[in-house]
Amino acid sequence: MIDQNKIRQGICLLLEGIGEDITREGLIDTPDRIARMYTELFSGMEEDAGEHLSRTFHVDNSEMVLEKDIAFHSVCEHHMLPFFGKVHIAYIPNGKVVGLSKLARTVEVFARRLQLQEQLTGQSADALMGHMKPQGVLVMVKAEHMCMTMRGIKKPGSQTVTLARRGVFETDPLLEERFFRLLKQN
């Protein structure tokens, strides 16, 4: 459970730690604003991705389903700076599919936590495999990290790409090749 009071206290300490006056006009409401914002940004802490994947629909075919360009934003657990980008999800149904919005909702559950991109990729793939039981899943995440842009090496525009393959995507290179071909299509 998110404790807004602890967040407010922490932000006051942080502001004092960087030499700010927490009583100055521009900062008086900042701890409260950040506590409310963190409640939204980290709402995935209390969510179960399975809720979004529990409603399925029967299908007779087992052709690849691809949902691409799912925009997301998250917060890196190392520096607590944002990272954001696109997620592409493909799966091979095993007699059932979910509504397309449920794929995006699943990504959101994991993105709205302190996160690592590698974890977000794997957690999304594992949730789909675990709840939908498809023949296979492939999740690709492409993101820009503010810790690479704002601090340290300071390389804006650099992107990190992560991939998680499960089921038949691990054993059938033609499926993975088809996934990448479909991604290139407009």
C-alpha positions as a printed Julia matrix, in Angstrom:
186×3 Matrix{Float64}:
   0.0     0.0     0.0
   1.3     3.44   -0.91
   1.83    5.62    2.16
   1.41    9.22    1.01
   2.42   10.59    4.41
   5.82    8.85    4.24
   6.29   10.16    0.69
   5.54   13.73    1.83
   8.05   13.37    4.7
  10.66   11.95    2.35
  10.24   14.76   -0.16
  10.61   17.35    2.6
  13.89   15.69    3.64
  15.05   15.52    0.03
  14.31   19.21   -0.55
  16.11   20.16    2.65
  18.98   17.85    1.67
  19.57   19.74   -1.59
  19.52   23.05    0.3
  15.97   24.18   -0.45
  13.67   26.08    1.88
  10.53   23.92    2.11
   8.54   26.92    3.34
   9.11   29.05    0.25
   6.03   29.72   -1.86
   6.91   27.52   -4.82
   7.63   24.47   -2.65
   4.9    24.59    0.01
   2.61   22.16   -1.81
   5.34   20.18   -3.6
   5.48   17.27   -1.12
   1.71   16.78   -1.42
   1.79   17.02   -5.23
   4.58   14.45   -5.43
   2.77   12.1    -3.04
  -0.32   12.22   -5.26
   1.81   11.8    -8.4
   3.66    8.79   -6.96
   0.33    7.19   -6.07
  -0.52    7.35   -9.77
   2.93    6.47  -11.14
   3.29    3.43   -8.89
  -0.3     2.21   -8.99
   0.91   -1.07  -10.49
   2.33   -2.07   -7.11
  -1.16   -3.07   -6.01
  -2.43   -4.47   -9.31
  -2.47   -8.04  -10.59
  -1.89   -8.4   -14.33
  -3.98  -11.56  -14.24
  -7.13   -9.5   -13.75
  -6.7    -8.04  -17.23
  -5.95  -11.39  -18.81
  -8.73  -13.41  -17.21
 -11.4   -12.68  -19.85
 -10.61  -14.65  -23.0
 -12.4   -15.43  -26.25
 -12.37  -18.72  -28.16
 -10.63  -18.84  -31.55
 -10.26  -21.7   -33.99
  -6.96  -20.62  -35.52
  -3.5   -20.35  -34.08
  -2.1   -17.51  -36.16
   0.18  -14.93  -34.61
  -1.45  -11.97  -32.87
   0.75   -8.86  -32.81
   0.06   -5.67  -30.91
   2.79   -3.15  -31.67
   3.73    0.34  -30.56
   2.19    0.16  -27.09
   3.48    3.38  -25.54
   4.58    3.19  -21.91
   6.51    5.09  -19.28
   8.08    3.77  -16.12
  10.57    4.76  -13.43
  13.97    3.11  -13.13
  14.61    1.57   -9.74
  18.32    2.49   -9.86
  18.06    6.28  -10.18
  14.29    6.84   -9.88
  14.32    8.61  -13.22
  11.81    7.92  -16.01
  12.28    5.64  -18.95
   9.77    5.39  -21.76
   9.2     3.89  -25.14
   7.22    1.26  -27.01
   6.34   -2.36  -26.36
   5.55   -4.89  -29.08
   3.79   -8.11  -28.08
   3.17  -11.18  -30.22
   1.58  -14.44  -29.17
   0.4   -17.64  -30.76
  -3.07  -18.48  -29.39
  -3.83  -21.88  -27.99
  -7.58  -21.77  -28.56
  -8.15  -18.38  -26.93
  -7.3   -14.71  -27.26
  -7.75  -11.64  -25.06
  -9.06   -8.22  -25.99
  -6.28   -6.14  -27.51
  -6.5    -3.47  -24.81
  -5.69   -6.15  -22.24
  -2.17   -6.47  -23.65
  -1.57   -2.75  -23.09
  -3.13   -2.96  -19.62
  -0.79   -5.81  -18.74
   2.23   -3.73  -19.74
   0.89   -0.81  -17.64
   0.62   -2.96  -14.52
   4.34   -3.7   -14.65
   5.4    -0.27  -15.96
   3.72    1.44  -13.0
   6.25    0.07  -10.55
   9.87    0.89   -9.81
  11.3    -1.1   -12.63
  14.14   -2.33  -14.8
  13.46   -2.59  -18.52
  14.72   -6.18  -18.53
  12.25   -7.07  -15.76
   9.36   -5.26  -17.44
   9.98   -7.29  -20.61
  10.16  -10.62  -18.83
   7.28   -9.93  -16.44
   5.0    -9.03  -19.33
   5.92  -12.21  -21.21
   5.54  -14.39  -18.11
   2.13  -12.91  -17.26
   0.84  -13.64  -20.76
   2.21  -17.19  -20.7
   0.92  -17.85  -17.21
  -2.59  -16.49  -17.6
  -3.42  -17.04  -21.28
  -1.48  -20.28  -21.8
  -0.64  -19.5   -25.45
   1.74  -21.61  -27.49
   4.29  -18.84  -27.25
   4.89  -15.17  -26.51
   7.45  -12.65  -27.71
   7.75   -9.25  -26.02
  10.09   -6.55  -27.27
  10.63   -3.28  -25.4
  12.46   -0.31  -26.9
  13.03    2.58  -24.49
  14.96    5.75  -23.78
  16.26    6.12  -20.23
  16.57    9.52  -18.59
  19.48    8.2   -16.5
  21.36    7.96  -19.81
  20.13   11.36  -20.98
  20.16   13.64  -17.93
  23.11   12.3   -15.93
  26.15   10.1   -16.31
  27.03    9.63  -19.95
  24.42   12.18  -21.17
  23.5    10.54  -24.47
  19.97   11.66  -25.42
  18.2     9.56  -27.99
  20.02    6.33  -27.2
  17.63    3.41  -26.91
  17.77    0.11  -25.09
  16.07   -2.89  -26.66
  15.09   -5.96  -24.65
  13.44   -9.15  -25.84
  11.71  -11.98  -24.0
  10.79  -15.17  -25.88
   8.64  -17.9   -24.4
   7.23  -21.16  -25.73
   7.37  -21.71  -29.49
   9.18  -18.39  -30.01
  12.17  -19.94  -28.24
  12.31  -22.95  -30.54
  11.04  -21.7   -33.92
  13.31  -19.04  -35.47
  10.85  -18.58  -38.36
   8.24  -17.24  -35.93
  10.71  -14.72  -34.55
  11.67  -13.73  -38.1
   8.0   -13.23  -38.98
   7.58  -11.07  -35.86
  10.37   -8.74  -36.98
   9.0    -8.6   -40.55
   5.58   -7.6   -39.23
   7.11   -4.9   -37.03
   8.6    -3.24  -40.1
   5.23   -3.04  -41.87
   3.22    0.17  -41.57
